[in-house]
Short mmCIF file of C-alpha atoms in Angstrom, two decimals:
data_model
loop_
_atom_site.label_atom_id
_atom_site.label_comp_id
_atom_site.label_asym_id
_atom_site.label_seq_id
_atom_site.Cartn_x
_atom_site.Cartn_y
_atom_site.Cartn_z
CA MET S 1 80.05 -18.46 58.37
CA ASN S 2 82.30 -16.52 60.76
CA LYS S 3 81.84 -17.13 64.44
CA ARG S 4 81.54 -13.99 66.52
CA LYS S 5 83.53 -13.57 69.68
CA HIS S 6 83.11 -10.68 72.03
CA LEU S 7 84.15 -9.40 75.42
CA LYS S 8 82.27 -11.17 78.13
CA ALA S 9 80.94 -8.24 79.78
CA ILE S 10 81.81 -5.24 81.66
CA PRO S 11 78.13 -4.24 81.56
CA PHE S 12 76.76 -0.73 81.66
CA TYR S 13 73.80 -0.28 83.96
CA LEU S 14 71.64 2.82 83.89
CA LEU S 15 72.17 3.55 87.54
CA LEU S 16 74.22 6.71 87.61
CA LEU S 17 73.96 8.45 84.25
CA SER S 18 75.03 11.77 85.71
CA VAL S 19 78.46 10.32 86.52
CA ALA S 20 78.96 9.02 83.00
CA LEU S 21 77.77 12.19 81.30
CA ALA S 22 80.53 14.34 82.76
CA CYS S 23 83.41 14.87 80.33
CA SER S 24 86.50 17.01 80.02
CA ARG S 25 86.88 19.98 82.32
CA SER S 26 83.57 19.27 84.09
CA MET S 27 82.02 22.61 83.13
CA ASN S 28 85.05 24.77 84.00
CA PRO S 29 86.82 25.87 80.78
CA ASN S 30 90.03 26.74 82.63
CA ILE S 31 90.47 23.39 84.38
CA GLU S 32 91.12 20.28 82.32
CA ARG S 33 90.11 17.03 84.05
CA GLY S 34 90.02 14.45 81.28
CA SER S 35 87.37 11.94 80.25
CA THR S 36 85.30 9.78 82.56
CA PHE S 37 85.02 6.00 82.11
CA LYS S 38 81.75 6.16 80.15
CA PHE S 39 80.79 2.78 78.77
CA ARG S 40 77.86 0.54 77.85
CA GLN S 41 77.77 -3.21 77.54
CA GLY S 42 78.50 -4.27 73.96
CA PHE S 43 79.45 -0.74 72.90
CA PRO S 44 82.94 0.61 72.14
CA GLU S 45 84.59 2.13 75.20
CA VAL S 46 86.21 5.46 74.33
CA ARG S 47 88.17 8.10 76.28
CA ILE S 48 89.21 11.33 74.60
CA SER S 49 91.36 14.41 74.91
CA ALA S 50 91.39 17.47 72.63
CA ILE S 51 93.82 20.36 73.14
CA GLY S 52 94.32 23.36 70.84
CA PHE S 53 97.91 24.36 70.00
CA LEU S 54 99.74 26.52 67.49
CA ASP S 55 102.46 24.80 65.47
CA GLU S 56 105.93 26.21 64.77
CA GLY S 57 104.49 28.39 62.00
CA ASP S 58 101.74 29.68 64.34
CA ASP S 59 99.11 27.70 62.44
CA PRO S 60 96.32 26.67 64.83
CA GLY S 61 95.11 23.08 65.18
CA ILE S 62 93.49 20.67 67.62
CA ASP S 63 95.41 17.62 68.85
CA VAL S 64 92.79 14.91 69.36
CA THR S 65 93.56 11.65 71.17
CA ALA S 66 91.05 8.80 71.35
CA ASP S 67 91.78 5.74 73.51
CA ILE S 68 89.67 2.68 72.64
CA VAL S 69 89.59 -0.36 74.94
CA TYR S 70 90.48 -3.46 72.89
CA GLY S 71 88.13 -5.66 74.90
CA SER S 72 85.13 -3.40 74.24
CA LEU S 73 85.22 -4.19 70.50
CA ILE S 74 83.52 -7.11 68.79
CA TYR S 75 85.85 -9.59 67.07
CA LYS S 76 85.20 -11.99 64.20
CA GLU S 77 87.26 -14.98 63.25
CA ASN S 78 89.29 -14.41 60.10
CA GLN S 79 91.26 -17.54 59.11
CA ASP S 80 93.66 -18.09 62.04
CA SER S 81 93.15 -14.69 63.65
CA LEU S 82 90.56 -12.42 65.25
CA GLN S 83 89.63 -9.17 63.57
CA ALA S 84 87.93 -5.98 64.76
CA ARG S 85 86.94 -3.10 62.47
CA PHE S 86 85.86 0.30 63.69
CA THR S 87 85.44 3.81 62.31
CA ILE S 88 86.58 6.92 64.16
CA GLU S 89 84.69 10.09 63.27
CA ILE S 90 85.88 13.41 64.68
CA GLN S 91 83.59 16.43 64.39
CA VAL S 92 84.98 19.88 65.18
CA LEU S 93 82.09 22.31 65.65
CA PRO S 94 82.58 26.06 66.19
CA LYS S 95 80.96 27.48 69.33
CA ASP S 96 80.59 31.08 68.14
CA ASN S 97 80.73 33.29 65.06
CA THR S 98 84.42 34.06 65.54
CA SER S 99 85.42 30.43 65.01
CA GLY S 100 85.95 28.68 61.69
CA SER S 101 83.77 26.25 59.79
CA PRO S 102 82.72 22.77 60.98
CA THR S 103 85.27 20.06 60.18
CA THR S 104 84.81 16.29 60.02
CA HIS S 105 87.53 13.65 59.85
CA GLN S 106 86.74 9.96 59.43
CA GLU S 107 88.96 6.88 59.29
CA THR S 108 88.29 3.14 59.44
CA ILE S 109 90.78 0.93 61.28
CA THR S 110 91.22 -2.84 61.28
CA ILE S 111 92.87 -4.69 64.18
CA THR S 112 94.05 -8.26 63.60
CA ARG S 113 95.45 -10.46 66.35
CA SER S 114 96.22 -14.17 66.56
CA ASN S 115 96.09 -14.12 70.37
CA SER S 116 92.53 -14.59 71.64
CA ASN S 117 93.38 -12.69 74.85
CA ILE S 118 92.63 -9.48 72.98
CA VAL S 119 88.92 -10.27 73.30
CA ASN S 120 89.11 -9.58 77.05
CA SER S 121 92.00 -7.12 77.07
CA GLN S 122 91.54 -3.82 78.88
CA ASP S 123 94.61 -2.39 77.13
CA LEU S 124 94.13 0.65 74.93
CA TYR S 125 94.40 1.38 71.22
CA SER S 126 95.45 5.04 70.97
CA TYR S 127 94.50 7.15 67.97
CA ASP S 128 96.10 10.59 67.53
CA LYS S 129 95.10 13.19 64.95
CA ARG S 130 95.91 16.87 64.47
CA ILE S 131 93.09 18.79 62.81
CA PRO S 132 93.87 22.26 61.37
CA VAL S 133 91.24 24.86 62.28
CA ASP S 134 90.86 28.61 62.63
CA PRO S 135 91.29 30.21 66.06
CA GLY S 136 88.25 30.06 68.32
CA THR S 137 86.27 27.86 70.69
CA TYR S 138 85.13 24.44 69.50
CA ASP S 139 83.02 21.50 70.57
CA ILE S 140 84.72 18.20 69.75
CA ASN S 141 82.62 15.08 69.15
CA VAL S 142 84.45 11.79 68.76
CA THR S 143 82.34 8.83 67.62
CA VAL S 144 83.61 5.26 67.41
CA ILE S 145 81.47 2.90 65.30
CA ASP S 146 82.10 -0.84 65.69
CA ARG S 147 81.70 -2.22 62.16
CA ASN S 148 81.23 -5.79 63.40
CA SER S 149 78.29 -4.93 65.66
CA GLY S 150 77.02 -1.65 64.22
CA LYS S 151 77.03 -0.09 67.69
CA GLN S 152 78.58 3.30 68.31
CA LEU S 153 79.48 5.60 71.18
CA THR S 154 80.15 9.35 71.15
CA ARG S 155 82.27 11.39 73.56
CA GLN S 156 82.27 15.18 73.72
CA THR S 157 84.65 17.84 74.95
CA GLN S 158 85.55 21.46 74.25
CA THR S 159 88.74 23.36 73.52
CA PHE S 160 89.95 26.88 72.75
CA ILE S 161 92.63 28.05 70.31
CA PRO S 162 93.96 31.61 70.67
CA ASP S 163 94.29 33.85 67.64
CA PRO S 164 98.01 34.38 66.84
CA GLY S 165 97.08 37.46 64.81
CA ASN S 166 95.99 39.64 67.74
CA SER S 167 98.02 41.13 70.58
CA VAL S 168 96.14 39.57 73.48
CA GLN S 169 98.22 37.21 75.57
CA ASN S 170 96.69 33.81 76.24
CA LEU S 171 97.37 30.39 77.68
CA THR S 172 96.17 27.23 75.98
CA ASN S 173 94.62 24.42 78.00
CA ILE S 174 97.12 22.09 79.65
CA GLN S 175 97.82 18.69 78.13
CA LEU S 176 98.85 15.88 80.49
CA LEU S 177 101.19 13.20 79.19
CA GLY S 178 102.66 10.16 80.88
CA LYS S 179 105.58 7.82 80.25
CA LYS S 180 106.03 4.28 81.51
CA ALA S 181 109.33 2.43 81.74
CA ALA S 182 111.05 2.21 78.34
CA GLY S 183 108.01 3.87 76.74
CA ASP S 184 107.30 7.12 74.93
CA TRP S 185 105.31 10.11 76.11
CA ALA S 186 101.60 9.61 75.47
CA PRO S 187 98.57 11.80 76.29
CA ILE S 188 96.60 10.77 79.37
CA THR S 189 92.94 11.10 78.43
CA THR S 190 91.33 10.48 81.83
CA TYR S 191 91.34 12.12 85.25
CA ASP S 192 92.83 8.91 86.63
CA VAL S 193 96.55 8.20 86.25
CA GLN S 194 97.83 4.66 86.70
CA ARG S 195 100.39 4.24 89.47
CA ASP S 196 102.92 2.62 87.11
CA VAL S 197 103.38 5.83 85.11
CA ASP S 198 107.02 6.71 85.78
CA SER S 199 106.95 10.35 84.71
CA LEU S 200 104.39 13.09 84.09
CA MET S 201 104.63 16.00 81.68
CA PHE S 202 102.37 19.04 81.47
CA ARG S 203 102.40 20.88 78.13
CA LEU S 204 100.88 24.25 77.32
CA GLN S 205 101.48 27.24 75.12
CA VAL S 206 101.83 30.93 75.89
CA THR S 207 100.58 32.82 72.83
CA ASN S 208 100.95 36.37 71.53
CA ASN S 209 103.73 37.42 73.82
CA THR S 210 104.19 40.85 72.22
CA SER S 211 104.84 42.82 75.37
CA GLU S 212 108.19 44.59 75.63
CA GLU S 213 108.32 43.60 79.28
CA PRO S 214 109.38 40.04 80.25
CA LEU S 215 106.43 37.76 80.98
CA ALA S 216 106.52 35.82 84.26
CA ILE S 217 104.81 32.42 84.25
CA ASN S 218 104.26 30.72 87.62
CA ALA S 219 103.51 27.00 87.83
CA ARG S 220 102.62 24.83 90.84
CA LEU S 221 102.06 21.15 91.46
CA MET S 222 99.69 20.76 94.41
CA ARG S 223 98.18 17.88 96.32
CA PHE S 224 94.79 18.13 98.02
CA GLU S 225 93.61 16.42 101.15
CA SER S 226 91.19 13.74 99.99
CA ASP S 227 89.50 10.55 101.07
CA THR S 228 91.35 7.42 99.99
CA THR S 229 89.80 5.01 102.49
CA ILE S 230 87.74 1.90 101.78
CA ALA S 231 84.00 2.19 102.45
CA ARG S 232 83.01 1.33 106.01
CA PRO S 233 80.71 -1.65 106.66
CA MET S 234 77.01 -1.01 106.14
CA TYR S 235 76.21 -1.24 109.87
CA PHE S 236 78.83 1.26 111.08
CA ASN S 237 78.00 4.82 112.08
CA GLY S 238 77.82 7.39 109.31
CA TYR S 239 80.66 9.78 108.57
CA SER S 240 81.07 12.94 110.62
CA PRO S 241 80.41 16.13 108.55
CA SER S 242 83.85 17.39 109.55
CA SER S 243 85.66 14.27 108.29
CA ILE S 244 87.45 14.02 104.96
CA GLN S 245 85.32 10.94 104.15
CA TYR S 246 82.26 13.18 104.28
CA LYS S 247 83.83 16.02 102.31
CA GLY S 248 85.53 13.70 99.82
CA ILE S 249 88.14 16.20 98.75
CA ASP S 250 89.07 19.50 100.34
CA TYR S 251 90.25 22.11 97.87
CA ASP S 252 90.95 24.49 100.76
CA GLU S 253 93.65 22.14 102.09
CA GLU S 254 96.41 22.19 99.51
CA GLU S 255 100.03 21.18 99.78
CA VAL S 256 102.35 22.81 97.26
CA LEU S 257 104.79 20.09 96.24
CA GLN S 258 106.79 22.12 93.77
CA SER S 259 106.64 25.58 92.25
CA THR S 260 108.58 27.13 89.39
CA ARG S 261 108.81 30.56 87.83
CA ARG S 262 109.83 31.19 84.25
CA ILE S 263 110.60 34.54 82.69
CA LEU S 264 109.77 34.65 78.97
CA THR S 265 111.57 37.25 76.92
CA GLN S 266 111.08 35.87 73.41
CA PRO S 267 108.10 37.17 71.43
CA GLY S 268 105.40 35.09 69.77
CA SER S 269 104.04 31.74 70.88
CA VAL S 270 106.09 29.67 73.32
CA LEU S 271 105.55 25.97 74.06
CA ILE S 272 106.38 25.13 77.68
CA GLU S 273 106.80 21.67 79.20
CA TYR S 274 107.01 20.80 82.87
CA LYS S 275 108.18 17.32 83.90
CA PHE S 276 107.73 15.51 87.21
CA GLY S 277 108.37 12.04 88.56
CA SER S 278 105.60 9.66 89.54
CA GLN S 279 103.41 10.71 92.46
CA PRO S 280 101.85 8.70 95.33
CA ARG S 281 98.16 7.93 95.29
CA GLY S 282 96.08 11.04 95.81
CA ASN S 283 94.50 13.99 94.04
CA TYR S 284 96.50 16.76 92.41
CA ARG S 285 96.35 19.97 90.46
CA PHE S 286 98.97 21.48 88.21
CA ASP S 287 98.19 25.16 87.56
CA VAL S 288 99.83 27.95 85.61
CA GLN S 289 99.26 31.70 85.87
CA ASN S 290 101.00 34.99 85.21
CA ASP S 291 101.80 37.87 87.55
CA GLU S 292 98.86 40.11 86.68
CA ASP S 293 96.14 41.19 89.11
CA GLU S 294 93.11 38.95 89.49
CA GLU S 295 91.08 40.76 86.85
CA ASN S 296 93.76 40.37 84.15
CA ARG S 297 95.34 37.13 85.32
CA LEU S 298 95.74 34.22 82.94
CA PHE S 299 94.99 30.88 84.57
CA LYS S 300 94.88 27.25 83.39
CA ALA S 301 94.99 23.99 85.34
CA ARG S 302 95.00 20.22 84.90
CA ASP S 303 93.52 18.12 87.70
CA PHE S 304 94.32 14.42 88.06
CA GLY S 305 94.17 11.56 90.54
CA VAL S 306 96.78 8.81 90.93
CA LYS S 307 95.13 5.42 91.36
CA SER S 308 96.36 1.80 91.40
CA LYS S 309 98.87 0.34 88.95
CA ASN S 310 96.48 -1.04 86.33
CA TYR S 311 93.42 1.08 87.09
CA PRO S 312 90.57 0.57 86.34
CA SER S 313 91.59 -3.06 85.72
CA ILE S 314 92.53 -5.56 88.45
CA LYS S 315 95.74 -7.47 87.64
CA SER S 316 98.47 -7.29 90.28
CA ALA S 317 98.50 -9.32 93.50
CA ARG S 318 97.82 -6.24 95.64
CA GLU S 319 95.00 -5.12 93.35
CA LEU S 320 93.44 -8.58 93.76
CA ALA S 321 93.93 -8.58 97.52
CA SER S 322 92.67 -5.09 98.37
CA PRO S 323 88.94 -5.53 97.48
CA LEU S 324 88.72 -8.62 99.70
CA TYR S 325 88.14 -6.11 102.49
CA TYR S 326 84.40 -6.61 101.95
CA LEU S 327 84.60 -10.36 102.55
CA MET S 328 87.14 -10.63 105.37
CA SER S 329 87.28 -9.90 109.06
CA LYS S 330 89.43 -6.95 110.09
CA LYS S 331 92.15 -9.25 111.44
CA GLU S 332 92.21 -11.44 108.31
CA TYR S 333 92.48 -8.39 106.10
CA GLU S 334 95.28 -6.79 108.10
CA GLU S 335 97.28 -10.04 107.98
CA LEU S 336 96.71 -10.34 104.23
CA MET S 337 97.76 -6.78 103.42
CA ALA S 338 100.85 -7.08 105.63
CA ILE S 339 102.34 -9.56 103.13
CA GLN S 340 104.91 -7.66 101.07
CA ASP S 341 106.16 -10.29 98.64
CA LYS S 342 103.86 -10.25 95.60
CA ASP S 343 104.10 -14.02 94.98
CA SER S 344 103.28 -14.80 98.60
CA LEU S 345 100.42 -12.31 98.49
CA LYS S 346 98.95 -13.90 95.37
CA GLN S 347 99.19 -17.35 97.00
CA ALA S 348 97.42 -16.02 100.10
CA VAL S 349 94.59 -14.64 97.93
CA ASP S 350 94.22 -18.02 96.21
CA ARG S 351 94.18 -19.82 99.56
CA PHE S 352 91.45 -17.52 100.83
CA TRP S 353 89.12 -18.35 97.94
CA LEU S 354 89.85 -22.10 97.93
CA LYS S 355 89.60 -22.42 101.69
CA ASN S 356 86.12 -20.90 101.70
CA LEU S 357 84.73 -22.35 98.48
CA ASN S 358 86.49 -25.73 98.69
CA ASN S 359 86.01 -26.37 94.98
CA LYS S 360 88.31 -25.12 92.21
CA ASN S 361 85.62 -24.83 89.55
CA ARG S 362 83.22 -23.00 91.84
CA ALA S 363 86.05 -20.78 93.08
CA ARG S 364 86.97 -19.87 89.49
CA GLN S 365 83.42 -18.75 88.76
CA VAL S 366 83.02 -16.78 91.99
CA ILE S 367 86.41 -15.10 91.54
CA GLN S 368 85.52 -14.08 87.99
CA MET S 369 82.20 -12.60 89.14
CA TYR S 370 83.72 -10.77 92.11
CA TYR S 371 86.56 -9.08 90.25
CA GLN S 372 84.34 -8.29 87.30
CA ARG S 373 82.15 -6.33 89.68
CA VAL S 374 85.22 -4.61 91.13
CA GLU S 375 86.23 -3.44 87.63
CA GLU S 376 82.65 -2.39 86.89
CA ALA S 377 82.59 -0.38 90.13
CA ASN S 378 85.85 1.32 89.13
CA LYS S 379 84.37 2.36 85.80
CA GLN S 380 81.02 3.51 87.12
CA PHE S 381 81.85 5.19 90.42
CA SER S 382 85.42 6.46 90.11
CA ASN S 383 85.92 9.92 91.61
CA PHE S 384 88.65 11.15 93.96
CA LYS S 385 89.25 7.51 94.91
CA GLU S 386 88.92 4.12 93.26
CA GLY S 387 85.31 3.28 92.43
CA TRP S 388 85.39 0.01 94.38
CA LYS S 389 86.22 1.95 97.55
CA THR S 390 83.13 4.16 97.37
CA ASP S 391 79.87 3.41 99.16
CA LEU S 392 78.18 2.88 95.80
CA GLY S 393 80.99 0.54 94.80
CA MET S 394 80.69 -1.50 98.01
CA ILE S 395 76.95 -2.10 97.56
CA TYR S 396 77.39 -2.78 93.86
CA ILE S 397 80.11 -5.39 94.45
CA LEU S 398 78.20 -7.21 97.20
CA PHE S 399 74.69 -7.04 95.74
CA GLY S 400 75.18 -6.35 92.03
CA PRO S 401 73.30 -3.75 89.95
CA PRO S 402 70.13 -2.46 91.60
CA TRP S 403 66.74 -3.44 90.23
CA TYR S 404 65.45 0.11 90.50
CA VAL S 405 67.10 3.48 90.95
CA ASP S 406 65.24 6.56 92.26
CA GLN S 407 67.23 9.78 92.14
CA SER S 408 66.44 13.31 93.30
CA LEU S 409 68.62 16.38 93.72
CA ASN S 410 70.98 15.04 96.38
CA ARG S 411 69.49 11.60 97.16
CA MET S 412 69.46 8.26 95.45
CA ARG S 413 67.78 5.00 96.42
CA TRP S 414 68.82 1.60 95.15
CA SER S 415 66.19 -1.12 95.38
CA TYR S 416 66.83 -4.85 95.23
CA SER S 417 63.20 -5.79 95.86
CA TYR S 418 59.78 -5.25 94.32
CA ASN S 419 58.78 -3.98 97.73
CA ARG S 420 60.24 -0.47 97.79
CA ASP S 421 59.63 -0.24 101.55
CA ASP S 422 61.58 -3.39 102.44
CA PRO S 423 64.36 -2.11 104.74
CA GLU S 424 66.59 -5.11 103.99
CA TYR S 425 66.93 -4.46 100.28
CA ASN S 426 66.40 -0.74 99.77
CA TYR S 427 69.45 1.46 100.33
CA LEU S 428 69.48 5.24 100.53
CA PHE S 429 72.48 7.34 99.51
CA GLU S 430 72.98 11.08 100.00
CA THR S 431 75.62 13.39 98.60
CA PRO S 432 76.90 16.11 100.99
CA LYS S 433 77.83 18.40 98.12
CA LEU S 434 76.20 18.82 94.73
CA GLN S 435 78.33 18.46 91.62
CA SER S 436 79.52 21.78 90.18
CA GLU S 437 82.37 23.24 88.18
CA PHE S 438 84.32 23.62 91.42
CA TYR S 439 83.38 20.20 92.81
CA PRO S 440 83.12 17.86 89.82
CA TYR S 441 82.49 14.66 91.78
CA GLN S 442 79.49 12.62 92.84
CA ASN S 443 80.20 11.58 96.44
CA TYR S 444 77.17 9.49 97.42
CA LEU S 445 77.28 8.17 100.99
CA LEU S 446 75.22 5.24 102.23
CA GLN S 447 72.84 6.05 105.08
CA ARG S 448 74.17 3.38 107.44
CA ASN S 449 72.18 1.51 110.06
CA GLN S 450 73.03 -1.13 112.67
CA TYR S 451 70.14 -3.13 111.22
CA TYR S 452 72.35 -3.87 108.23
CA PHE S 453 74.69 -6.11 110.26
CA ASN S 454 72.72 -9.25 109.43
CA VAL S 455 72.05 -8.10 105.88
CA GLU S 456 75.76 -7.65 105.12
CA TYR S 457 76.73 -10.86 106.93
CA GLN S 458 74.21 -12.92 104.96
CA GLN S 459 75.39 -11.40 101.70
CA THR S 460 79.07 -12.10 102.36
CA GLN S 461 78.14 -15.70 103.20
CA LEU S 462 76.59 -16.06 99.75
CA TRP S 463 79.96 -15.11 98.30
CA LEU S 464 82.04 -17.29 100.63
CA THR S 465 79.92 -20.39 100.08
CA GLY S 466 79.50 -19.92 96.34
CA GLN S 467 75.71 -19.60 96.62
CA ILE S 468 76.06 -16.21 94.94
CA LEU S 469 76.22 -18.17 91.66
CA ARG S 470 72.66 -19.41 92.18
CA ARG S 471 71.07 -16.49 94.01
CA SER S 472 72.23 -12.90 94.24
CA LEU S 473 70.27 -11.99 97.40
#
């Protein structure tokens, strides 16, 4: 009988479903934002992108990309190797009577590896498929079924394909692609862009350019003021309403990094590509529009955020060092982050854990638990900044998943006690701004209190002594 091996957990906890349910464009059909990091423990982890383009013969189709995390699949031993089998099913469903008929594509894929590291790998298997359709607006459902476990997960998005047979000018949605060193261009399916992407490319199509007058297309790459700071300690004062930490991201404060203007004189459909180098951490928008007045203006945009090198995973020395903010004094942390050499930084991180835990085996277990929670926080609470930096991420890393979650319109309470009135283990979060098509983020802020000084201190001591392995609170 085959022995089953599977990824040892990045679990999915039902604590913030509204974050996970958001998908491409976050309710605004003109702004592409990519998939969220929706996942459930033991289920395939899938991120998707679907953009409608016309080919060289003006035949319409949808370019679908599905990224599947290797480590989210279940593997079985097959002779001297490990094998995963999964089925990808793509459903293209028309949104209105002007669109074509429903289309379904299905394919089963087998992955075989001799290296057992694949079981825990957060690398991606990318599946690309072009599906011919009639012009119109479509819902796209991508389902991945793990054949070894029988579990499946579905992601949804929407796309629009202009009709090349009419005379109305249109812009397609913008596709974002990235290229790493010595690599090829590949679609980026999420809002988050890893810092090690060397180059970015934005691709869109201008369709039905039948006007006798030249068509001016204006493009801009902009950066928005946004919060990139690590969550303050639980006992600090709350954030001022005027601060960027309170606002999260300010779309009224934009910095235009580069703008271009193209004059199109050729008729028909024109594919346009804009290329840029890598960008610093932060939140960006690339938008395209023509010269018409506001009523007749064509507008499309692709929003994205640049995060750490291996995001949402934790691999590099600096990625390992940064989340230790929650366990260190301010002075210790500043000294740690001042180390520039990556080997020296990694050694300093190791010394920190061994010095406190004083036992290699215990340290190994605590380290595994801590960074697993950091990755889980990245996947559950990522918004305009890394998930581990958010207030939700801080509490999640220190205390783990809440026992109970109570959520109302703009408030959420996490409980770590059967006593829902116990001030030590019930934490209230509020969001200053409700999620909408213009603000597609959940920015929950902890209601801080000086009373939490002892609570946070006691919890960090559980981590630093290794007692966290026996008791979580």
